[in-house]
């Protein structure tokens, strides 16, 4: 009976994984189609250099955080500094997170998702490709997308950015603080999920 239970459990686990995979694929496909439609909106941001400190972050015009587009763009720009200085990067993220600074769990998750894969964040900028190890053009240019479903709940938003190493746009979740009119980052950005590894690191390329 124990062996039978183990076999059934294994089969159920496999089916569950496949269902989750199919559901995620359907969601990603739906997001791609929505972004293609005319009712989607996008904003492009150009950075002469990427911020490496809270002082540099606050000096950027986007640091007003008065739109979800600006906060989403700055999230990617800030995370690009993680390889050089994790502590200062977290300090900048705390600015973007506003009332709820980065928790220890979130710090651990960011470390796990970026260590050895720092190219992820650069893949969202124009010019970065799997063939050039995700080296973006300068000045650094990124486009943030809004879909028809980005603002379905008051004071909440889900914006999207495109990675050249992924087939579907990646989300960034934000929340507005009505008293200040600012949009703040919520949680660890789902956009830090894995992408295709650079060609230079692919032993099968």
Coordinates of N, CA and C in Angstrom, one line a residue:
X1 N 0.8 -1.2 0.0 CA 0.0 0.0 0.0 C 0.9 1.3 0.0
X2 N 2.0 1.2 0.8 CA 2.9 2.3 0.8 C 3.5 2.7 -0.5
X3 N 3.9 1.6 -1.2 CA 4.5 1.8 -2.6 C 3.5 2.4 -3.5
X4 N 2.2 1.9 -3.5 CA 1.1 2.4 -4.3 C 0.9 3.8 -4.1
X5 N 0.9 4.2 -2.8 CA 0.7 5.6 -2.4 C 1.8 6.5 -3.0
X6 N 3.0 6.0 -2.9 CA 4.2 6.8 -3.4 C 4.0 7.0 -4.9
X7 N 3.6 5.9 -5.7 CA 3.5 6.0 -7.1 C 2.4 7.0 -7.4
X8 N 1.2 6.9 -6.8 CA 0.1 7.9 -7.0 C 0.6 9.3 -6.7
X9 N 1.3 9.5 -5.6 CA 1.8 10.8 -5.2 C 2.7 11.4 -6.3
X10 N 3.6 10.5 -6.8 CA 4.5 11.0 -7.9 C 3.7 11.4 -9.1
X11 N 2.8 10.6 -9.5 CA 2.0 10.9 -10.7 C 1.2 12.2 -10.5
X12 N 0.6 12.4 -9.3 CA -0.1 13.6 -9.0 C 0.8 14.8 -9.1
X13 N 2.0 14.7 -8.5 CA 3.0 15.8 -8.5 C 3.3 16.2 -10.0
X14 N 3.5 15.1 -10.8 CA 3.9 15.4 -12.2 C 2.8 16.1 -13.0
X15 N 1.5 15.7 -12.7 CA 0.4 16.3 -13.4 C 0.2 17.7 -12.9
X16 N 0.4 18.0 -11.6 CA 0.3 19.3 -11.1 C 1.3 20.2 -11.7
X17 N 2.6 19.8 -11.8 CA 3.6 20.6 -12.4 C 3.2 20.9 -13.9
X18 N 2.7 20.0 -14.6 CA 2.4 20.2 -16.0 C 1.2 21.2 -16.1
X19 N 0.2 21.1 -15.2 CA -0.9 22.0 -15.2 C -0.4 23.4 -15.0
X20 N 0.4 23.6 -14.0 CA 1.0 24.9 -13.6 C 1.7 25.5 -14.8
X21 N 2.5 24.6 -15.5 CA 3.3 25.0 -16.6 C 2.4 25.5 -17.8
X22 N 1.3 24.8 -18.0 CA 0.4 25.2 -19.0 C -0.4 26.5 -18.7
X23 N -0.8 26.6 -17.4 CA -1.5 27.8 -17.0 C -0.6 29.0 -17.1
X24 N 0.7 28.9 -16.7 CA 1.7 30.0 -16.8 C 1.9 30.4 -18.2
X25 N 2.0 29.3 -19.1 CA 2.2 29.6 -20.5 C 1.0 30.4 -21.1
X26 N -0.2 30.0 -20.7 CA -1.4 30.7 -21.2 C -1.4 32.1 -20.7
X27 N -1.0 32.4 -19.4 CA -1.0 33.7 -18.9 C 0.0 34.6 -19.6
X28 N 1.2 34.0 -19.8 CA 2.3 34.7 -20.6 C 1.8 35.1 -22.0
X29 N 1.2 34.1 -22.6 CA 0.7 34.4 -24.0 C -0.4 35.5 -24.0
X30 N -1.2 35.5 -23.0 CA -2.3 36.5 -23.0 C -1.7 37.9 -22.7
X31 N -0.6 38.0 -21.9 CA 0.0 39.3 -21.7 C 0.7 39.8 -22.9
X32 N 1.3 38.9 -23.7 CA 2.0 39.3 -24.9 C 1.0 39.8 -25.9
X33 N -0.2 39.2 -26.0 CA -1.2 39.7 -26.9 C -1.8 41.0 -26.5
X34 N -2.0 41.2 -25.2 CA -2.5 42.5 -24.7 C -1.6 43.6 -25.0
X35 N -0.3 43.4 -24.8 CA 0.7 44.4 -25.0 C 0.7 44.8 -26.5
X36 N 0.4 43.9 -27.4 CA 0.4 44.2 -28.8 C -0.8 45.1 -29.2
X37 N -1.8 45.0 -28.4 CA -3.1 45.8 -28.8 C -2.9 47.3 -28.7
X38 N -3.8 48.0 -29.4 CA -3.7 49.4 -29.4 C -4.0 50.1 -28.1
X39 N -4.7 49.4 -27.2 CA -5.1 50.0 -25.9 C -4.0 49.9 -24.9
X40 N -2.9 49.3 -25.2 CA -1.7 49.3 -24.3 C -1.0 50.6 -24.5
X41 N -0.2 50.9 -23.4 CA 0.5 52.2 -23.4 C 1.9 51.9 -23.0
X42 N 2.9 52.7 -23.5 CA 4.2 52.4 -23.1 C 5.0 53.8 -22.9
X43 N 6.0 53.8 -22.1 CA 6.8 54.9 -21.9 C 8.3 54.5 -21.9
X44 N 9.1 55.3 -22.6 CA 10.5 55.0 -22.8 C 11.3 55.9 -21.8
X45 N 12.3 55.3 -21.2 CA 13.2 56.1 -20.3 C 14.6 55.9 -20.7
X46 N 15.4 57.0 -20.7 CA 16.8 57.0 -21.1 C 17.6 57.5 -19.9
X47 N 18.6 56.7 -19.6 CA 19.5 57.0 -18.5 C 20.9 57.1 -19.0
X48 N 21.6 58.3 -18.8 CA 22.9 58.5 -19.3 C 23.9 57.6 -18.5
X49 N 23.6 57.3 -17.3 CA 24.3 56.3 -16.4 C 23.3 55.8 -15.4
X50 N 23.6 54.6 -14.9 CA 22.7 53.9 -14.0 C 23.1 54.3 -12.5
X51 N 22.2 54.6 -11.7 CA 22.5 55.0 -10.3 C 23.2 54.0 -9.5
X52 N 24.2 54.4 -8.7 CA 25.0 53.5 -7.9 C 24.9 53.9 -6.4
X53 N 24.1 54.9 -6.1 CA 23.9 55.3 -4.7 C 22.5 55.9 -4.6
X54 N 22.1 56.1 -3.3 CA 20.8 56.7 -3.0 C 20.9 58.2 -3.5
X55 N 22.0 58.8 -3.3 CA 22.2 60.2 -3.8 C 22.0 60.3 -5.3
X56 N 22.6 59.4 -6.1 CA 22.5 59.4 -7.5 C 21.0 59.1 -7.9
X57 N 20.4 58.2 -7.2 CA 19.0 57.8 -7.5 C 18.1 59.0 -7.3
X58 N 18.3 59.7 -6.2 CA 17.4 60.8 -5.9 C 17.6 62.0 -6.8
X59 N 18.7 62.0 -7.5 CA 19.0 63.1 -8.4 C 18.4 63.0 -9.8
X60 N 17.8 61.8 -10.0 CA 17.2 61.5 -11.3 C 15.8 62.1 -11.4
X61 N 15.4 62.6 -12.5 CA 14.0 63.2 -12.6 C 12.9 62.2 -12.3
X62 N 13.2 60.9 -12.6 CA 12.2 59.9 -12.4 C 12.0 59.6 -10.9
X63 N 12.9 60.1 -10.1 CA 12.8 59.8 -8.6 C 11.6 60.4 -7.9
X64 N 10.9 61.2 -8.6 CA 9.6 61.7 -8.0 C 8.6 60.6 -7.8
X65 N 8.8 59.5 -8.5 CA 7.9 58.3 -8.3 C 6.4 58.6 -8.5
X66 N 6.1 59.7 -9.3 CA 4.7 60.1 -9.4 C 4.0 59.3 -10.5
X67 N 4.6 58.3 -11.1 CA 3.9 57.4 -12.0 C 4.5 56.0 -11.9
X68 N 3.6 55.1 -12.1 CA 4.0 53.7 -12.0 C 5.1 53.4 -13.1
X69 N 5.1 54.0 -14.2 CA 6.1 53.9 -15.2 C 7.5 54.2 -14.7
X70 N 7.6 55.3 -14.0 CA 8.9 55.8 -13.5 C 9.4 54.8 -12.5
X71 N 8.6 54.4 -11.5 CA 9.1 53.5 -10.5 C 9.5 52.1 -11.1
X72 N 8.8 51.7 -12.1 CA 9.2 50.4 -12.7 C 10.5 50.5 -13.4
X73 N 10.7 51.6 -14.2 CA 12.0 51.8 -14.9 C 13.1 51.9 -13.9
X74 N 12.9 52.6 -12.8 CA 14.0 52.8 -11.8 C 14.3 51.5 -11.1
X75 N 13.3 50.6 -10.9 CA 13.6 49.3 -10.3 C 14.6 48.5 -11.1
X76 N 14.5 48.5 -12.4 CA 15.5 47.8 -13.2 C 16.8 48.5 -13.2
X77 N 16.8 49.8 -13.3 CA 18.1 50.6 -13.3 C 18.8 50.3 -12.0
X78 N 18.1 50.3 -10.8 CA 18.8 50.1 -9.5 C 19.3 48.7 -9.4
X79 N 18.6 47.7 -9.8 CA 19.0 46.3 -9.6 C 20.3 46.0 -10.4
X80 N 20.6 46.8 -11.5 CA 21.8 46.6 -12.2 C 23.0 46.9 -11.4
X81 N 22.9 47.5 -10.3 CA 24.0 47.8 -9.4 C 24.3 46.7 -8.4
X82 N 23.5 45.7 -8.4 CA 23.6 44.7 -7.3 C 25.0 44.0 -7.4
X83 N 25.5 43.7 -8.5 CA 26.8 43.0 -8.6 C 27.9 43.8 -8.0
X84 N 27.9 45.1 -8.2 CA 28.9 46.0 -7.7 C 28.8 46.3 -6.2
X85 N 27.6 46.5 -5.7 CA 27.4 46.9 -4.3 C 26.0 46.5 -3.8
X86 N 25.9 45.2 -3.3 CA 24.6 44.8 -2.9 C 23.9 45.6 -1.8
X87 N 24.7 46.1 -0.8 CA 24.2 46.9 0.3 C 23.6 48.2 -0.2
X88 N 24.3 48.9 -1.1 CA 23.8 50.2 -1.6 C 22.6 50.0 -2.5
X89 N 22.6 48.9 -3.2 CA 21.5 48.5 -4.1 C 20.2 48.3 -3.2
X90 N 20.4 47.7 -2.1 CA 19.2 47.5 -1.2 C 18.8 48.8 -0.6
X91 N 19.7 49.7 -0.3 CA 19.4 51.0 0.2 C 18.6 51.8 -0.9
X92 N 18.9 51.6 -2.2 CA 18.2 52.3 -3.2 C 16.8 51.6 -3.4
X93 N 16.7 50.3 -3.3 CA 15.4 49.7 -3.3 C 14.5 50.1 -2.2
X94 N 15.1 50.4 -1.0 CA 14.3 50.8 0.1 C 13.6 52.2 -0.3
X95 N 14.3 53.0 -1.0 CA 13.7 54.3 -1.5 C 12.5 54.0 -2.4
X96 N 12.7 53.0 -3.3 CA 11.6 52.7 -4.2 C 10.5 51.9 -3.5
X97 N 10.8 51.3 -2.4 CA 9.7 50.5 -1.7 C 9.0 51.4 -0.7
X98 N 9.5 52.6 -0.4 CA 8.8 53.5 0.4 C 8.4 53.1 1.8
X99 N 7.1 52.9 2.2 CA 6.7 52.6 3.5 C 7.1 51.2 4.0
X100 N 7.4 50.3 3.1 CA 7.8 49.0 3.5 C 9.2 48.6 2.9
X101 N 10.3 48.9 3.7 CA 11.6 48.6 3.2 C 11.8 47.1 2.9
X102 N 12.9 46.8 2.2 CA 13.2 45.4 1.9 C 13.4 44.5 3.1
X103 N 12.6 43.5 3.1 CA 12.7 42.5 4.3 C 13.9 41.6 4.1
X104 N 14.3 40.9 5.2 CA 15.4 40.0 5.1 C 15.1 38.9 4.1
X105 N 13.9 38.4 4.1 CA 13.5 37.4 3.2 C 13.6 37.9 1.7
X106 N 13.2 39.1 1.5 CA 13.3 39.7 0.1 C 14.8 39.8 -0.3
X107 N 15.6 40.2 0.7 CA 17.1 40.4 0.4 C 17.6 39.0 0.0
X108 N 17.2 38.0 0.7 CA 17.7 36.6 0.4 C 17.2 36.2 -1.0
X109 N 16.0 36.5 -1.3 CA 15.4 36.1 -2.6 C 16.1 36.8 -3.8
X110 N 16.4 38.1 -3.6 CA 17.1 38.9 -4.6 C 18.5 38.3 -4.8
X111 N 19.2 38.0 -3.7 CA 20.5 37.4 -3.8 C 20.5 36.1 -4.6
X112 N 19.6 35.3 -4.2 CA 19.5 34.0 -4.9 C 19.2 34.1 -6.4
X113 N 18.4 35.1 -6.8 CA 18.0 35.2 -8.2 C 19.0 36.0 -9.0
X114 N 19.9 36.7 -8.4 CA 20.9 37.5 -9.2 C 22.3 37.0 -9.1
X115 N 22.7 36.4 -8.0 CA 24.1 35.9 -7.9 C 24.5 35.0 -9.1
X116 N 25.5 35.4 -9.8 CA 26.0 34.6 -10.9 C 25.1 34.8 -12.2
X117 N 24.1 35.7 -12.0 CA 23.2 35.9 -13.2 C 22.9 37.4 -13.3
X118 N 23.9 38.2 -13.1 CA 23.7 39.7 -13.1 C 23.2 40.2 -14.4
X119 N 23.4 39.4 -15.5 CA 23.0 39.9 -16.8 C 21.5 40.0 -16.9
X120 N 20.7 39.4 -16.0 CA 19.3 39.5 -16.1 C 18.7 40.9 -16.2
X121 N 19.2 41.7 -15.3 CA 18.7 43.1 -15.2 C 19.1 43.9 -16.4
X122 N 20.3 43.7 -17.0 CA 20.7 44.4 -18.2 C 19.9 44.0 -19.4
X123 N 19.3 42.8 -19.4 CA 18.6 42.3 -20.5 C 17.4 43.1 -20.9
X124 N 16.9 43.9 -20.0 CA 15.7 44.7 -20.3 C 16.0 46.0 -21.0
X125 N 17.3 46.3 -21.2 CA 17.7 47.6 -21.9 C 17.9 47.3 -23.4
X126 N 17.6 48.3 -24.2 CA 17.8 48.2 -25.7 C 19.3 47.8 -26.0
X127 N 19.4 47.0 -27.0 CA 20.7 46.6 -27.5 C 21.3 45.3 -26.8
X128 N 20.7 44.9 -25.7 CA 21.2 43.7 -25.0 C 20.6 42.5 -25.7
X129 N 21.4 41.5 -26.0 CA 21.0 40.3 -26.6 C 21.7 39.1 -26.0
X130 N 21.2 37.9 -26.2 CA 21.8 36.7 -25.8 C 23.2 36.5 -26.4
X131 N 23.4 37.1 -27.6 CA 24.6 36.9 -28.3 C 25.7 37.8 -27.8
X132 N 25.4 39.0 -27.3 CA 26.4 39.9 -26.8 C 26.5 40.0 -25.3
X133 N 26.1 38.8 -24.6 CA 26.1 38.7 -23.2 C 25.3 39.8 -22.5
X134 N 24.2 40.2 -23.2 CA 23.2 41.2 -22.6 C 23.9 42.5 -22.3
X135 N 24.8 42.9 -23.2 CA 25.4 44.2 -23.0 C 24.6 45.3 -23.7
X136 N 23.9 46.2 -22.9 CA 23.0 47.2 -23.5 C 23.8 48.3 -24.2
X137 N 23.0 49.0 -25.1 CA 23.5 50.2 -25.7 C 23.6 51.3 -24.6
X138 N 24.4 52.3 -24.8 CA 24.4 53.5 -24.0 C 24.1 54.7 -24.8
X139 N 23.3 55.7 -24.3 CA 22.7 55.7 -23.0 C 21.7 54.5 -22.8
X140 N 21.5 54.1 -21.6 CA 20.7 53.0 -21.2 C 19.2 53.3 -21.5
X141 N 18.5 52.6 -22.3 CA 17.1 52.9 -22.7 C 16.3 51.7 -22.4
X142 N 15.2 51.9 -21.7 CA 14.2 50.9 -21.3 C 12.8 51.3 -21.6
X143 N 12.0 50.4 -22.0 CA 10.5 50.7 -22.2 C 9.7 50.0 -21.2
X144 N 8.8 50.7 -20.6 CA 7.8 50.1 -19.6 C 6.4 50.1 -20.2
X145 N 5.7 49.0 -20.1 CA 4.4 48.8 -20.8 C 3.3 48.8 -19.7
X146 N 2.2 49.3 -20.1 CA 0.9 49.2 -19.4 C 0.0 48.4 -20.2
X147 N -0.8 47.5 -19.7 CA -1.8 46.8 -20.4 C -3.2 47.2 -19.9
X148 N -4.2 46.6 -20.5 CA -5.6 47.0 -20.2 C -5.9 46.5 -18.7
X149 N -5.0 45.6 -18.2 CA -5.3 45.1 -16.9 C -4.3 45.6 -15.8
X150 N -3.5 46.6 -16.2 CA -2.5 47.1 -15.3 C -3.0 47.8 -14.1
X151 N -4.2 48.5 -14.2 CA -4.7 49.3 -13.2 C -6.2 48.9 -12.8
X152 N -6.4 47.6 -12.7 CA -7.8 47.1 -12.5 C -8.2 47.3 -11.0
X153 N -7.2 47.5 -10.1 CA -7.5 47.7 -8.7 C -7.0 49.1 -8.3
X154 N -7.8 49.8 -7.6 CA -7.4 51.2 -7.2 C -6.1 51.2 -6.3
X155 N -5.2 52.1 -6.7 CA -3.9 52.2 -6.0 C -3.0 51.1 -6.2
X156 N -3.3 50.2 -7.1 CA -2.4 49.1 -7.4 C -2.1 49.0 -8.9
X157 N -0.9 48.6 -9.3 CA -0.6 48.5 -10.7 C 0.4 47.3 -10.9
X158 N 0.3 46.8 -12.1 CA 1.2 45.8 -12.6 C 1.7 46.3 -14.0
X159 N 3.0 46.7 -14.0 CA 3.6 47.1 -15.2 C 4.5 46.0 -15.8
X160 N 4.9 46.2 -17.1 CA 5.6 45.1 -17.7 C 6.9 45.7 -18.4
X161 N 7.9 44.8 -18.4 CA 9.2 45.2 -19.1 C 9.6 43.9 -19.9
X162 N 10.2 44.2 -21.0 CA 10.6 43.1 -21.9 C 12.1 42.8 -21.8
X163 N 12.4 41.5 -21.6 CA 13.8 41.0 -21.6 C 14.0 40.4 -22.9
X164 N 15.2 40.6 -23.5 CA 15.6 40.0 -24.7 C 15.9 38.5 -24.5
X165 N 15.9 38.1 -23.3 CA 16.2 36.7 -23.0 C 15.0 35.9 -22.6
X166 N 13.8 36.5 -22.8 CA 12.6 35.8 -22.4 C 11.5 36.0 -23.5
X167 N 10.6 35.1 -23.6 CA 9.6 35.1 -24.7 C 8.4 36.0 -24.3
X168 N 8.2 36.2 -23.0 CA 7.1 37.0 -22.6 C 7.5 38.2 -21.7
X169 N 6.7 39.3 -21.7 CA 7.0 40.4 -20.9 C 7.0 40.0 -19.4
X170 N 7.8 40.7 -18.6 CA 7.9 40.3 -17.2 C 7.2 41.4 -16.3
X171 N 6.4 41.0 -15.3 CA 5.7 42.0 -14.5 C 6.5 42.7 -13.3
X172 N 6.1 43.9 -13.0 CA 6.6 44.6 -11.8 C 5.4 45.1 -11.1
X173 N 5.2 44.7 -9.8 CA 4.0 45.1 -9.1 C 4.3 46.4 -8.2
X174 N 3.3 47.3 -8.2 CA 3.5 48.5 -7.5 C 2.2 48.9 -6.8
X175 N 2.4 49.8 -5.8 CA 1.3 50.3 -5.0 C 1.4 51.8 -4.8
X176 N 0.3 52.5 -5.0 CA 0.3 54.0 -4.8 C 0.0 54.4 -3.4
X177 N 0.7 55.4 -2.9 CA 0.4 55.9 -1.6 C -0.3 57.2 -1.8
X178 N -1.7 57.2 -1.6 CA -2.5 58.3 -1.9 C -2.1 59.7 -1.3
X179 N -1.5 59.6 -0.1 CA -1.2 60.9 0.6 C 0.0 61.6 -0.1
X180 N 0.8 60.9 -0.8 CA 2.0 61.5 -1.5 C 1.8 61.4 -3.0
X181 N 0.9 60.6 -3.5 CA 0.8 60.4 -5.0 C 1.9 59.6 -5.6
X182 N 2.7 59.0 -4.8 CA 3.9 58.2 -5.3 C 3.6 56.7 -5.4
X183 N 4.3 56.1 -6.4 CA 4.1 54.7 -6.6 C 5.4 54.0 -6.1
X184 N 5.1 52.9 -5.3 CA 6.2 52.2 -4.7 C 6.3 50.7 -5.1
X185 N 7.4 50.2 -5.1 CA 7.6 48.8 -5.5 C 7.1 47.9 -4.4
X186 N 6.5 46.8 -4.8 CA 5.9 45.8 -3.9 C 6.6 44.5 -4.1
X187 N 7.2 44.0 -3.0 CA 7.9 42.6 -3.1 C 9.1 42.6 -3.9
X188 N 9.5 41.3 -4.2 CA 10.7 41.1 -5.1 C 10.1 41.1 -6.5
X189 N 10.7 41.8 -7.4 CA 10.1 41.9 -8.8 C 10.1 40.5 -9.5
X190 N 9.0 40.0 -9.9 CA 8.9 38.8 -10.6 C 9.8 38.8 -11.9
X191 N 10.1 39.9 -12.4 CA 11.0 40.0 -13.6 C 12.3 39.4 -13.4
X192 N 12.7 39.1 -12.1 CA 14.0 38.5 -11.9 C 14.0 37.0 -12.1
X193 N 13.0 36.4 -12.6 CA 12.9 35.0 -13.0 C 14.0 34.7 -14.0
X194 N 14.4 33.5 -14.2 CA 15.5 33.1 -15.1 C 15.1 33.5 -16.6
X195 N 16.2 33.8 -17.3 CA 16.1 34.0 -18.8 C 17.1 33.1 -19.4
X196 N 17.1 33.2 -20.8 CA 18.1 32.4 -21.5 C 19.5 32.8 -21.1
X197 N 20.4 31.9 -20.8 CA 21.8 32.3 -20.4 C 22.5 32.9 -21.6
X198 N 23.5 33.8 -21.4 CA 24.2 34.4 -22.5 C 24.9 33.3 -23.3
X199 N 25.0 33.5 -24.6 CA 25.6 32.6 -25.5 C 27.0 32.2 -25.1
X200 N 27.7 33.2 -24.5 CA 29.1 33.0 -24.1 C 29.2 32.0 -22.9
X201 N 28.1 31.8 -22.2 CA 28.1 30.9 -21.1 C 27.4 29.5 -21.4
X202 N 26.9 29.4 -22.6 CA 26.2 28.2 -23.0 C 27.1 27.2 -23.7
X203 N 27.4 26.1 -23.0 CA 28.3 25.2 -23.5 C 27.8 24.4 -24.8
X204 N 26.5 24.5 -25.0 CA 25.9 23.9 -26.2 C 25.7 24.9 -27.3
X205 N 26.1 26.1 -27.1 CA 25.9 27.1 -28.2 C 26.9 26.8 -29.4

